[in-house]
Amino acid sequence: ENPFNEDAEFQPVLRESQVCDADRHPVKSKRSEAYEPFHLNIPAATRVRVKAGGTAKLTVSFLPFDAPCHFVAHLGFYDQRAGEFYYELFGSSLPPVPLDFTKIQVKAEELGVKELIMPHRNNQMDRARLWLDGRATTAKQPLPDKIVYDVKLSSPFFHAPKQVTVVNAASKSAEATAERGASKSESKNMSGRAALSAGGGADRKNSNEPSGIKDRGLGSMGANDGKLSLEFRPKEPGVYPCTVTLTSDVDIRIYQLEGTGLAPNTHCMLNFHTQARKYITQEIPIVNPTEREWAIKPTFIQNGHEFDGPREFIAKKKQPGTGQSTTTVYPLTFKPDWMCDVEAKLVLHNAGTNETYEYELHGVAEEPLAEEHVVIKCEAREKTSHKFMVTNYSNVLATFEVESDLVHISGPSSIQVEGRGKGEYELTFQPLQAGTTIGCIMFRDVASQHYVWYTVELVTLPPKPQQMLPLKCVVRQAVAVDIQLVNPLDDVVVFEVALNGEGLLGEAEFHLAPHETATYELVYSPLLPAKARGTAVFFNDVVGEFWYDLELNAEQAPPEELEVMQCELGRSAQVTVKIDNPTGQEVVLKHRSTNKINFKVLQQRIVLPPLESQSVTIEYSPSQLQEKEESSVYFEHPTVGQWIYKVSGIGLPPVEARKVQVVAQVNRPVSQTITFKNPFLETISALIVLETSGEKNVFELLNRKAKVQIGPLATAQIPFSFCPPSMTQHSAQLLVSIPRPALTWAYDIQGVAEAPADSTLHSFTVQARESLETYYLLNLVGLDTAPGNRHIDHLTCHLEVPQQHQSIVSKCFDINIENSPDPAQRPQSNSQVSLKVNFAPLRPFAALCNLVITRASGGRWRFDVKLEATEPEVDDTISIQSPLNKPASVAFRLSNHTSVYAEFDAFFDAESAYEFTVSPTSGVLEPAGTAGTTFVITYKPTEYGKPVQGKLIIQTEDVYWSYLVRGTHPKYSAPVADKPKVATRLSKDTQQQLHQNAQARRKKNFIRDNMGGGGASSAAAALRDE
């Protein structure tokens, strides 16, 4: 377009042509250095005439020699008179089209090699250069004789060298001719074309080459110039496109490859397991990754027709939108008509890829399944019919025999059904008893022995009851009802009896003689109150089933009313009730009281043993005077029910004084507290008074306040002191009085004076199973009564024994105050007392006890006594002899000292050798007069040495036995030989033979012999002498 206002003749000129990037920044390109990318399609000196404001058409050609790149240039138009203007030209290049398209097919996971033959000249480059030569715009640029290309692949499944070199064959041949002096004909044959590797042209199109053409490694690819070796290893079947881009300083070459991964010939086994006439289908997936459909042709090789599938099958091509492979399944069906075990073969041929898939088929058909599970509901002793559909799977008329394992049924013995037809068979049921029965009915073809069958679930409802029997009873009591049964048969009838309902008791079987009428006793004894329905069912296989409907009514037991308890205020009264457990399981009762203030159960946990009774104590503590207080005490368990007791009590005014005893040493005060509980439900004001009739200041109240306020059901501590001045009896009375109502509680305080503690330990020691009988004198400090007058001042003694030794001490130790018959051993002073001691222990023990002597008129003496029974002598010594690592045993019997059984422990003491063991180590010892319990001592030595020993101890709660056990080894006796059994001297013949053999083995002196053969020289003579 002419931008000027006058006509002009413009001279077009291209200037400042260069290679740039997308932002028009200049970049270098060797492939474009010698070639201009933009060209004018007019002669060089041609001018373009354009009128003012008019337009003209000018063609610019764009021929890039590098890609992908961007090119920019300025197209200028110049006129001397009008002026000049410019256009900017911007061009973008794309990679060239592929020079060749090649295909290769390789099996998946295998390696295939494809060689690309690359000529020295590039046809696309030659055509572009030829076009430039026709325009004579640039000087001709000769191709170098050697071009090095960089190789780039677009697919990771192809591999190639990073560089490849192409050499001009004409130059290479000329050099080889000069060096070797090759013939002229050979030179002419190679002069007109580029050097190619064997077997290929420069412009092959759509060449196909099978897999495994040349299995060459990449290490040798660079050895042959002009050839590019490509390795293809497909991962799985499919199509793998690849673009090979070769770039050099001269040109760019692109080759297109299509690799196809073939699936290896598939060969596998399919197992089918089903029942006759039950078809199963296995879907065989076929994956098609290509862009064309595959025609699959199946072929079955079998003797029968059990395996089947479509005879024509198409595997769909991959999805065009997503490019994902398409999976199409081939349905293979196993349809056995009867039980069988067959083998077959299926071959799937892929015509598209020429692949074959082979499948070994194995089918097992077991017995057919039931046609249907039929549930029939009916009533006992009533007829019910049902029609079964019989299917004939054969092509001919068939007769089916009817078989069944159900009882009390009737129907035809056979049925005929047309070929491939169905028939109805009616079967009648008349069961005699209620319940659920599961069985089957089978229809068997007489000719082929094929059968169809049904499973039958017969749900029989009970018949109508004979009678409704009401049973009413209080829980944990019983009521009985008689049911009359008649046997109309000539045989003995045994009825099975089923009782349904809580608390029903009766015989499980009932026997009736022929034509007998008898009465069945049904007992109803419930544990829990409830109203329910029950049944009593009588069943016999011949007579059938009949039953009685029971209306069960268990009523709660009425509360048991206990006698009215009377108790003084401030005290408590108790009553004991006995609760029975009617079950065979242990029961733990929960208890509660409606009046927890006055009535409570003493036992925190009440456990009733199975089928046993347990006594429970209920305690009453009154809180009102002369008024009746009541409560209901409940004992409950979810299984055995509930016991209710109505208890009541009346509170009486306090009459009897409570006894309080306090003990103190002479002239040593002690304090003690009396706890007084307010029995009322309101606060009281109590007046506390201490009265004494003896010496003053012996008893004193420690609380100076005579009046105290005590809250409802609260307690008050009343402290007092006691300090006896002499060894006599002291007494006092503590009174607690309230004005409203006027009541007084009395506490009789008995003060006991005790002598100072005696630091002497009085010991009585005797060996176990021995007896000690002696008289022992004790000094009672403060006792001033003459021995002859002590009947006035009566003395008693008591031994306080620790809990763990009470049982054994009570059986073996006795002590009393008694004078010795020997006057010399009688008490010599008023403060002495004589004790008779009997100590006869049967087992060792040691116990520290307290001996307390009390005077009736007042006074107490306490002494520390030690009772010690030492170990007795061993009862016997037992010797056991045994060799090393071999056990030897000795057995003996032992019975108890008394005529009762006793538990024992048997063991060796800690100092015994570990080689000894005893059996049994515990058990029950038989009583005296019997054969006794057998004990076995085992000795097993493990090493030699001095004899070992141990002490065996057998003890019961009362008796102790000990045995010394010695273990020895058998005495060793050395063997004695009468004459030697081994000859130690050689015979003369043997000695002579050995000497001859030694002479023969002597070494020969060859040097001496050789020297002696040359003459009798002096040197030889000397050597011989040596």
Coordinates of C-alpha atoms in Angstrom, one line a residue, residues 304-749:
G304 CA -18.4 -83.5 24.2
H305 CA -20.1 -80.2 24.3
E306 CA -19.5 -79.1 27.9
F307 CA -17.5 -76.0 27.0
D308 CA -19.0 -73.4 24.8
G309 CA -18.5 -69.8 23.7
P310 CA -19.2 -67.4 20.8
R311 CA -17.8 -68.6 17.5
E312 CA -17.0 -65.0 16.4
F313 CA -15.6 -62.4 18.6
I314 CA -14.3 -58.8 18.0
A315 CA -11.8 -57.1 20.4
K316 CA -12.6 -53.4 20.3
K317 CA -10.0 -50.8 19.5
K318 CA -8.7 -48.3 22.0
Q319 CA -10.7 -45.3 23.0
P320 CA -10.1 -42.5 20.6
G321 CA -10.7 -39.7 23.1
T322 CA -8.5 -40.9 26.0
G323 CA -6.1 -43.1 24.1
Q324 CA -6.5 -45.8 26.7
S325 CA -6.4 -49.5 25.8
T326 CA -9.8 -51.3 25.6
T327 CA -10.4 -54.5 27.4
T328 CA -13.0 -56.9 25.8
V329 CA -13.9 -60.2 27.5
Y330 CA -14.6 -63.5 25.8
P331 CA -17.3 -65.4 27.7
L332 CA -16.2 -69.1 28.1
T333 CA -19.1 -71.2 29.6
F334 CA -18.9 -74.6 31.2
K335 CA -22.4 -76.2 31.0
P336 CA -22.4 -79.8 32.1
D337 CA -25.7 -81.7 31.8
W338 CA -24.6 -84.3 34.4
M339 CA -21.8 -85.3 36.7
C340 CA -18.5 -85.4 34.8
D341 CA -14.8 -84.8 34.8
V342 CA -13.7 -83.6 31.3
E343 CA -10.8 -81.9 29.7
A344 CA -10.8 -79.7 26.6
K345 CA -8.7 -77.1 24.8
L346 CA -9.6 -73.6 23.6
V347 CA -7.5 -71.8 21.0
L348 CA -8.1 -68.0 20.4
H349 CA -6.5 -66.8 17.2
N350 CA -5.9 -63.0 16.8
A351 CA -6.0 -62.3 13.1
G352 CA -5.0 -58.7 13.7
T353 CA -1.7 -59.5 15.4
N354 CA -1.4 -63.2 14.3
E355 CA -1.2 -64.2 18.0
T356 CA -2.5 -67.4 19.5
Y357 CA -3.9 -67.9 23.0
E358 CA -4.2 -71.5 24.1
Y359 CA -6.1 -72.6 27.2
E360 CA -6.2 -76.0 28.7
L361 CA -9.7 -76.6 30.1
H362 CA -10.6 -78.9 33.0
G363 CA -14.2 -79.1 34.2
V364 CA -15.6 -81.1 37.1
A365 CA -19.3 -81.3 37.7
E366 CA -20.5 -82.8 41.0
E367 CA -24.0 -83.9 42.0
P368 CA -26.7 -81.5 41.1
L369 CA -28.1 -79.0 43.5
A370 CA -31.6 -79.2 44.8
E371 CA -34.1 -77.6 42.5
E372 CA -35.7 -75.7 45.4
H373 CA -36.0 -75.6 49.1
V374 CA -39.6 -76.3 49.9
V375 CA -41.0 -75.3 53.3
I376 CA -44.3 -77.0 54.2
K377 CA -46.3 -76.0 57.2
C378 CA -48.9 -78.4 58.6
E379 CA -50.5 -79.6 61.8
A380 CA -49.7 -82.9 63.6
R381 CA -52.0 -85.8 62.6
E382 CA -53.5 -83.7 59.8
K383 CA -53.0 -84.3 56.0
T384 CA -51.2 -81.7 53.9
S385 CA -50.4 -82.0 50.1
H386 CA -47.8 -80.3 48.0
K387 CA -47.1 -80.5 44.3
F388 CA -43.5 -80.8 43.1
M389 CA -42.4 -79.9 39.5
V390 CA -40.4 -82.7 37.9
T391 CA -38.2 -81.5 34.9
N392 CA -37.1 -83.9 32.2
Y393 CA -33.8 -82.6 30.8
S394 CA -33.5 -85.3 28.2
N395 CA -35.0 -85.3 24.7
V396 CA -37.1 -88.5 25.2
L397 CA -40.0 -89.6 27.4
A398 CA -38.6 -90.6 30.8
T399 CA -40.0 -92.5 33.8
F400 CA -38.9 -91.1 37.2
E401 CA -38.9 -93.2 40.4
V402 CA -39.7 -91.3 43.6
E403 CA -37.4 -91.7 46.6
S404 CA -37.5 -89.8 50.0
D405 CA -36.1 -90.0 53.5
L406 CA -39.2 -88.4 55.1
V407 CA -41.7 -90.5 57.1
H408 CA -45.4 -90.4 57.2
I409 CA -45.8 -89.4 53.5
S410 CA -47.8 -90.9 50.6
G411 CA -47.9 -90.6 46.9
P412 CA -47.4 -92.4 43.5
S413 CA -44.2 -94.5 43.2
S414 CA -43.3 -93.0 39.8
I415 CA -44.1 -90.3 37.3
Q416 CA -43.7 -90.0 33.5
V417 CA -42.5 -86.7 31.9
E418 CA -42.2 -85.9 28.2
G419 CA -38.8 -85.0 26.7
R420 CA -37.7 -81.5 27.6
G421 CA -41.0 -81.2 29.5
K422 CA -42.2 -80.8 33.1
G423 CA -44.7 -82.7 35.2
E424 CA -46.4 -82.2 38.5
Y425 CA -46.1 -84.7 41.4
E426 CA -48.4 -84.5 44.4
L427 CA -47.1 -85.7 47.7
T428 CA -49.2 -86.0 50.9
F429 CA -47.7 -85.4 54.4
Q430 CA -49.3 -86.6 57.7
P431 CA -46.8 -86.2 60.5
L432 CA -47.5 -87.5 64.0
Q433 CA -45.5 -85.1 66.1
A434 CA -44.8 -81.4 66.2
G435 CA -41.4 -80.0 65.3
T436 CA -39.2 -79.3 62.3
T437 CA -38.0 -82.0 60.0
I438 CA -35.6 -81.6 57.1
G439 CA -35.4 -84.2 54.4
C440 CA -35.4 -84.6 50.6
I441 CA -37.5 -86.1 47.8
M442 CA -35.7 -87.4 44.7
F443 CA -37.0 -88.2 41.2
R444 CA -34.6 -90.6 39.4
D445 CA -34.7 -91.4 35.7
V446 CA -34.9 -95.1 35.4
A447 CA -33.1 -95.2 32.0
S448 CA -30.2 -92.7 32.5
Q449 CA -30.2 -92.7 36.4
H450 CA -30.2 -88.9 36.2
Y451 CA -32.2 -87.3 38.9
V452 CA -33.7 -84.1 40.1
W453 CA -34.4 -83.5 43.8
Y454 CA -35.8 -81.0 46.3
T455 CA -35.0 -80.3 49.9
V456 CA -38.0 -80.3 52.1
E457 CA -38.4 -78.5 55.5
L458 CA -41.5 -79.8 57.2
V459 CA -42.7 -77.5 59.9
T460 CA -45.2 -79.3 62.0
L461 CA -47.3 -77.4 64.4
P462 CA -48.6 -79.0 67.5
P463 CA -52.1 -80.4 67.5
K464 CA -54.9 -78.8 69.5
P465 CA -54.4 -79.3 73.2
Q466 CA -56.3 -82.0 75.0
Q467 CA -57.2 -79.7 77.9
M468 CA -56.4 -76.5 79.6
L469 CA -55.0 -77.0 83.1
P470 CA -54.7 -74.1 85.5
L471 CA -51.8 -74.2 88.0
K472 CA -51.6 -71.7 90.7
C473 CA -48.9 -71.7 93.4
V474 CA -46.9 -69.5 95.7
V475 CA -43.2 -69.2 94.9
R476 CA -40.9 -71.7 96.5
Q477 CA -43.9 -74.0 97.2
A478 CA -45.3 -76.8 95.0
V479 CA -48.6 -77.8 93.6
A480 CA -49.3 -81.1 91.8
V481 CA -51.8 -82.1 89.1
D482 CA -52.5 -85.7 87.8
I483 CA -52.8 -86.4 84.1
Q484 CA -54.4 -89.6 83.1
L485 CA -52.8 -91.6 80.2
V486 CA -54.2 -94.6 78.4
N487 CA -52.4 -97.2 76.3
P488 CA -54.8 -98.7 73.7
L489 CA -52.1 -101.0 72.2
D490 CA -51.1 -104.5 72.9
D491 CA -47.4 -103.5 73.4
V492 CA -45.7 -101.4 76.0
V493 CA -45.7 -97.7 75.2
V494 CA -43.0 -95.3 76.4
F495 CA -44.0 -91.7 76.2
E496 CA -41.4 -89.0 76.0
V497 CA -42.5 -86.1 78.1
A498 CA -41.5 -82.5 77.3
L499 CA -42.4 -79.9 79.8
N500 CA -42.2 -76.3 78.7
G501 CA -42.5 -73.6 81.4
E502 CA -40.6 -72.3 84.4
G503 CA -41.0 -74.4 87.5
L504 CA -42.5 -77.5 85.9
L505 CA -41.2 -80.8 87.2
G506 CA -41.9 -84.3 86.2
E507 CA -40.5 -87.6 84.8
A508 CA -38.9 -87.4 81.3
E509 CA -40.3 -90.8 80.3
F510 CA -43.6 -92.5 81.3
H511 CA -44.1 -96.2 80.7
L512 CA -47.5 -97.8 80.2
A513 CA -48.2 -101.6 80.0
P514 CA -50.5 -102.9 77.3
H515 CA -54.1 -101.5 77.8
E516 CA -53.0 -99.8 81.0
T517 CA -54.4 -96.6 82.4
A518 CA -52.0 -94.6 84.7
T519 CA -51.6 -91.2 86.1
Y520 CA -48.7 -88.9 85.4
E521 CA -47.9 -86.5 88.2
L522 CA -47.0 -83.0 87.1
V523 CA -45.5 -80.7 89.7
Y524 CA -45.4 -76.9 89.5
S525 CA -42.9 -75.2 91.9
P526 CA -41.9 -71.7 90.7
L527 CA -39.2 -69.6 92.0
L528 CA -40.2 -66.2 90.6
P529 CA -43.7 -64.6 90.6
A530 CA -45.1 -64.6 87.1
K531 CA -48.1 -65.4 84.9
A532 CA -47.2 -67.5 81.9
R533 CA -48.3 -70.3 79.6
G534 CA -46.7 -73.7 79.5
T535 CA -47.2 -77.1 77.9
A536 CA -46.9 -80.7 78.8
V537 CA -46.2 -82.8 75.6
F538 CA -46.5 -86.6 75.5
F539 CA -45.0 -88.2 72.4
N540 CA -44.7 -91.8 71.1
D541 CA -43.6 -92.9 67.6
V542 CA -46.6 -95.2 67.3
V543 CA -49.3 -93.4 69.2
G544 CA -48.3 -89.9 68.1
E545 CA -48.3 -86.7 70.0
F546 CA -50.8 -85.0 72.4
W547 CA -50.3 -82.2 74.8
Y548 CA -51.9 -80.1 77.5
D549 CA -52.0 -76.4 77.7
L550 CA -51.0 -75.1 81.1
E551 CA -51.9 -71.8 82.6
L552 CA -49.2 -71.0 85.1
N553 CA -49.7 -68.5 87.9
A554 CA -46.9 -68.0 90.4
E555 CA -47.8 -65.6 93.2
Q556 CA -45.4 -63.8 95.4
A557 CA -44.8 -65.4 98.8
P558 CA -46.4 -63.3 101.6
P559 CA -44.0 -61.7 104.0
E560 CA -43.0 -63.8 106.9
E561 CA -43.7 -61.9 110.2
L562 CA -41.2 -62.4 113.0
E563 CA -41.8 -62.1 116.7
V564 CA -41.7 -58.7 118.2
M565 CA -38.3 -58.0 119.7
Q566 CA -37.9 -56.0 123.0
C567 CA -34.7 -54.3 123.7
E568 CA -33.4 -51.6 126.1
L569 CA -32.6 -48.2 124.6
G570 CA -28.9 -48.0 123.8
R571 CA -28.7 -51.8 123.3
S572 CA -29.5 -54.1 120.4
A573 CA -31.4 -57.3 119.9
Q574 CA -30.9 -59.9 117.2
V575 CA -33.1 -62.5 115.4
T576 CA -31.8 -65.2 113.0
V577 CA -33.7 -66.4 109.9
K578 CA -32.8 -69.4 107.7
I579 CA -32.8 -69.0 103.9
D580 CA -32.8 -72.1 101.6
N581 CA -31.2 -72.3 98.2
P582 CA -33.4 -74.5 96.0
T583 CA -31.0 -74.4 93.0
G584 CA -27.9 -76.2 92.2
Q585 CA -25.8 -73.1 91.9
E586 CA -24.2 -70.7 94.4
V587 CA -26.4 -67.7 95.0
V588 CA -25.3 -64.3 96.3
L589 CA -28.3 -62.4 97.8
K590 CA -28.7 -58.7 97.9
H591 CA -30.5 -57.3 101.0
R592 CA -32.2 -54.1 101.9
S593 CA -34.3 -52.7 104.8
T594 CA -37.1 -50.2 104.7
N595 CA -36.1 -48.9 108.1
K596 CA -32.3 -48.7 108.1
I597 CA -32.1 -46.7 111.4
N598 CA -33.5 -49.5 113.6
F599 CA -33.1 -52.7 111.6
K600 CA -30.1 -53.9 109.6
V601 CA -28.6 -57.2 108.4
L602 CA -25.3 -58.0 110.0
Q603 CA -23.8 -59.9 107.1
Q604 CA -22.5 -57.7 104.4
R605 CA -22.4 -60.5 101.8
I606 CA -24.8 -63.4 102.0
V607 CA -23.8 -66.5 100.0
L608 CA -26.1 -69.5 99.7
P609 CA -24.3 -72.7 98.8
P610 CA -26.1 -75.0 96.2
L611 CA -29.1 -76.8 97.7
E612 CA -28.1 -75.7 101.2
S613 CA -29.3 -73.2 103.8
Q614 CA -27.7 -70.1 105.3
S615 CA -28.5 -68.3 108.6
V616 CA -28.9 -64.6 108.4
T617 CA -28.9 -62.3 111.5
I618 CA -31.1 -59.2 111.7
E619 CA -30.3 -56.6 114.4
Y620 CA -32.7 -54.3 116.0
S621 CA -31.6 -51.0 117.7
P622 CA -34.6 -49.1 119.2
S623 CA -34.8 -45.3 118.9
Q624 CA -38.2 -44.8 120.7
L625 CA -39.4 -45.7 124.1
Q626 CA -42.4 -48.0 124.5
E627 CA -43.4 -47.6 120.8
K628 CA -43.5 -50.3 118.2
E629 CA -41.0 -49.8 115.3
E630 CA -41.4 -51.9 112.2
S631 CA -39.5 -52.7 109.0
S632 CA -39.5 -55.0 106.0
V633 CA -36.2 -56.7 105.2
Y634 CA -35.8 -58.0 101.6
F635 CA -33.4 -60.6 100.3
E636 CA -33.3 -60.7 96.5
H637 CA -31.8 -62.6 93.6
P638 CA -32.8 -62.5 90.0
T639 CA -32.8 -66.4 89.8
V640 CA -34.2 -67.6 93.1
G641 CA -36.6 -64.7 93.8
Q642 CA -37.3 -62.7 96.9
W643 CA -37.7 -63.3 100.6
I644 CA -39.5 -60.7 102.7
Y645 CA -39.5 -60.6 106.5
K646 CA -41.6 -58.2 108.6
V647 CA -39.7 -57.4 111.7
S648 CA -40.8 -55.2 114.6
G649 CA -39.5 -54.1 118.0
I650 CA -40.3 -52.1 121.1
G651 CA -37.7 -50.0 123.0
L652 CA -37.6 -50.5 126.8
P653 CA -36.1 -48.2 129.4
P654 CA -32.6 -49.1 130.5
V655 CA -32.5 -51.5 133.5
E656 CA -29.4 -53.6 133.5
A657 CA -26.0 -51.8 134.0
R658 CA -23.3 -52.5 131.5
K659 CA -20.0 -54.0 132.7
V660 CA -16.8 -52.1 132.1
Q661 CA -13.4 -53.4 133.2
V662 CA -10.2 -51.4 133.5
V663 CA -6.8 -52.7 134.4
A664 CA -3.9 -50.7 135.9
Q665 CA -0.7 -51.3 137.8
V666 CA -0.6 -50.2 141.4
N667 CA -0.1 -46.5 141.8
R668 CA 0.0 -46.1 138.0
P669 CA -3.0 -44.2 136.6
V670 CA -4.6 -45.3 133.3
S671 CA -7.4 -43.6 131.4
Q672 CA -10.2 -45.3 129.5
T673 CA -13.2 -44.1 127.6
I674 CA -16.9 -45.2 127.7
T675 CA -18.8 -44.6 124.5
F676 CA -22.4 -43.5 125.0
K677 CA -24.7 -43.4 122.0
N678 CA -27.9 -41.3 121.9
P679 CA -30.6 -43.8 120.8
F680 CA -33.2 -41.1 120.1
L681 CA -33.8 -39.2 116.9
E682 CA -33.5 -35.9 118.6
T683 CA -30.8 -34.1 120.6
I684 CA -30.6 -34.9 124.3
S685 CA -29.0 -33.2 127.3
A686 CA -27.2 -35.8 129.4
L687 CA -26.0 -35.5 133.0
I688 CA -22.9 -37.6 133.8
V689 CA -22.2 -38.7 137.3
L690 CA -19.5 -41.0 138.7
E691 CA -20.3 -42.7 142.0
T692 CA -17.7 -44.7 144.0
S693 CA -18.0 -46.5 147.4
G694 CA -14.4 -47.1 148.1
E695 CA -11.3 -45.0 148.5
K696 CA -11.3 -41.5 147.0
N697 CA -9.5 -40.5 143.9
V698 CA -9.3 -44.1 142.6
F699 CA -11.8 -43.3 139.8
E700 CA -12.1 -39.8 138.4
L701 CA -13.9 -38.2 135.5
L702 CA -11.6 -36.5 133.1
N703 CA -14.3 -34.3 131.6
R704 CA -15.1 -31.4 133.9
K705 CA -18.5 -30.8 132.3
A706 CA -21.3 -32.7 134.0
K707 CA -23.8 -31.9 131.2
V708 CA -23.2 -32.6 127.6
Q709 CA -25.4 -32.2 124.5
I710 CA -25.6 -35.3 122.2
G711 CA -27.1 -35.1 118.8
P712 CA -29.5 -37.6 117.2
L713 CA -28.0 -41.0 117.1
A714 CA -24.7 -39.5 117.8
T715 CA -22.1 -40.8 120.3
A716 CA -20.2 -39.1 123.2
Q717 CA -16.9 -40.2 124.6
I718 CA -16.8 -40.2 128.5
P719 CA -13.2 -40.4 129.7
F720 CA -12.2 -41.4 133.2
S721 CA -9.0 -42.4 135.0
F722 CA -8.2 -45.3 137.3
C723 CA -5.3 -45.4 139.8
P724 CA -5.4 -48.4 142.2
P725 CA -3.5 -47.7 145.5
S726 CA -3.3 -51.5 146.5
M727 CA -3.7 -55.0 145.1
T728 CA -7.4 -55.1 145.9
Q729 CA -10.6 -54.9 143.9
H730 CA -12.1 -51.5 143.1
S731 CA -15.5 -50.6 141.7
A732 CA -17.5 -47.6 140.7
Q733 CA -20.7 -46.7 138.8
L734 CA -21.0 -44.2 136.0
L735 CA -24.6 -42.8 135.5
V736 CA -25.8 -41.0 132.3
S737 CA -29.2 -39.4 133.0
I738 CA -31.6 -37.4 130.8
P739 CA -34.7 -35.5 132.1
R740 CA -37.1 -36.1 129.2
P741 CA -37.9 -38.9 129.3
A742 CA -36.5 -39.6 132.7
L743 CA -34.0 -42.3 131.9
T744 CA -30.7 -43.3 133.4
W745 CA -28.0 -45.6 131.9
A746 CA -25.6 -47.2 134.4
Y747 CA -22.1 -48.5 133.7
D748 CA -20.5 -50.7 136.5
I749 CA -16.8 -50.1 136.3

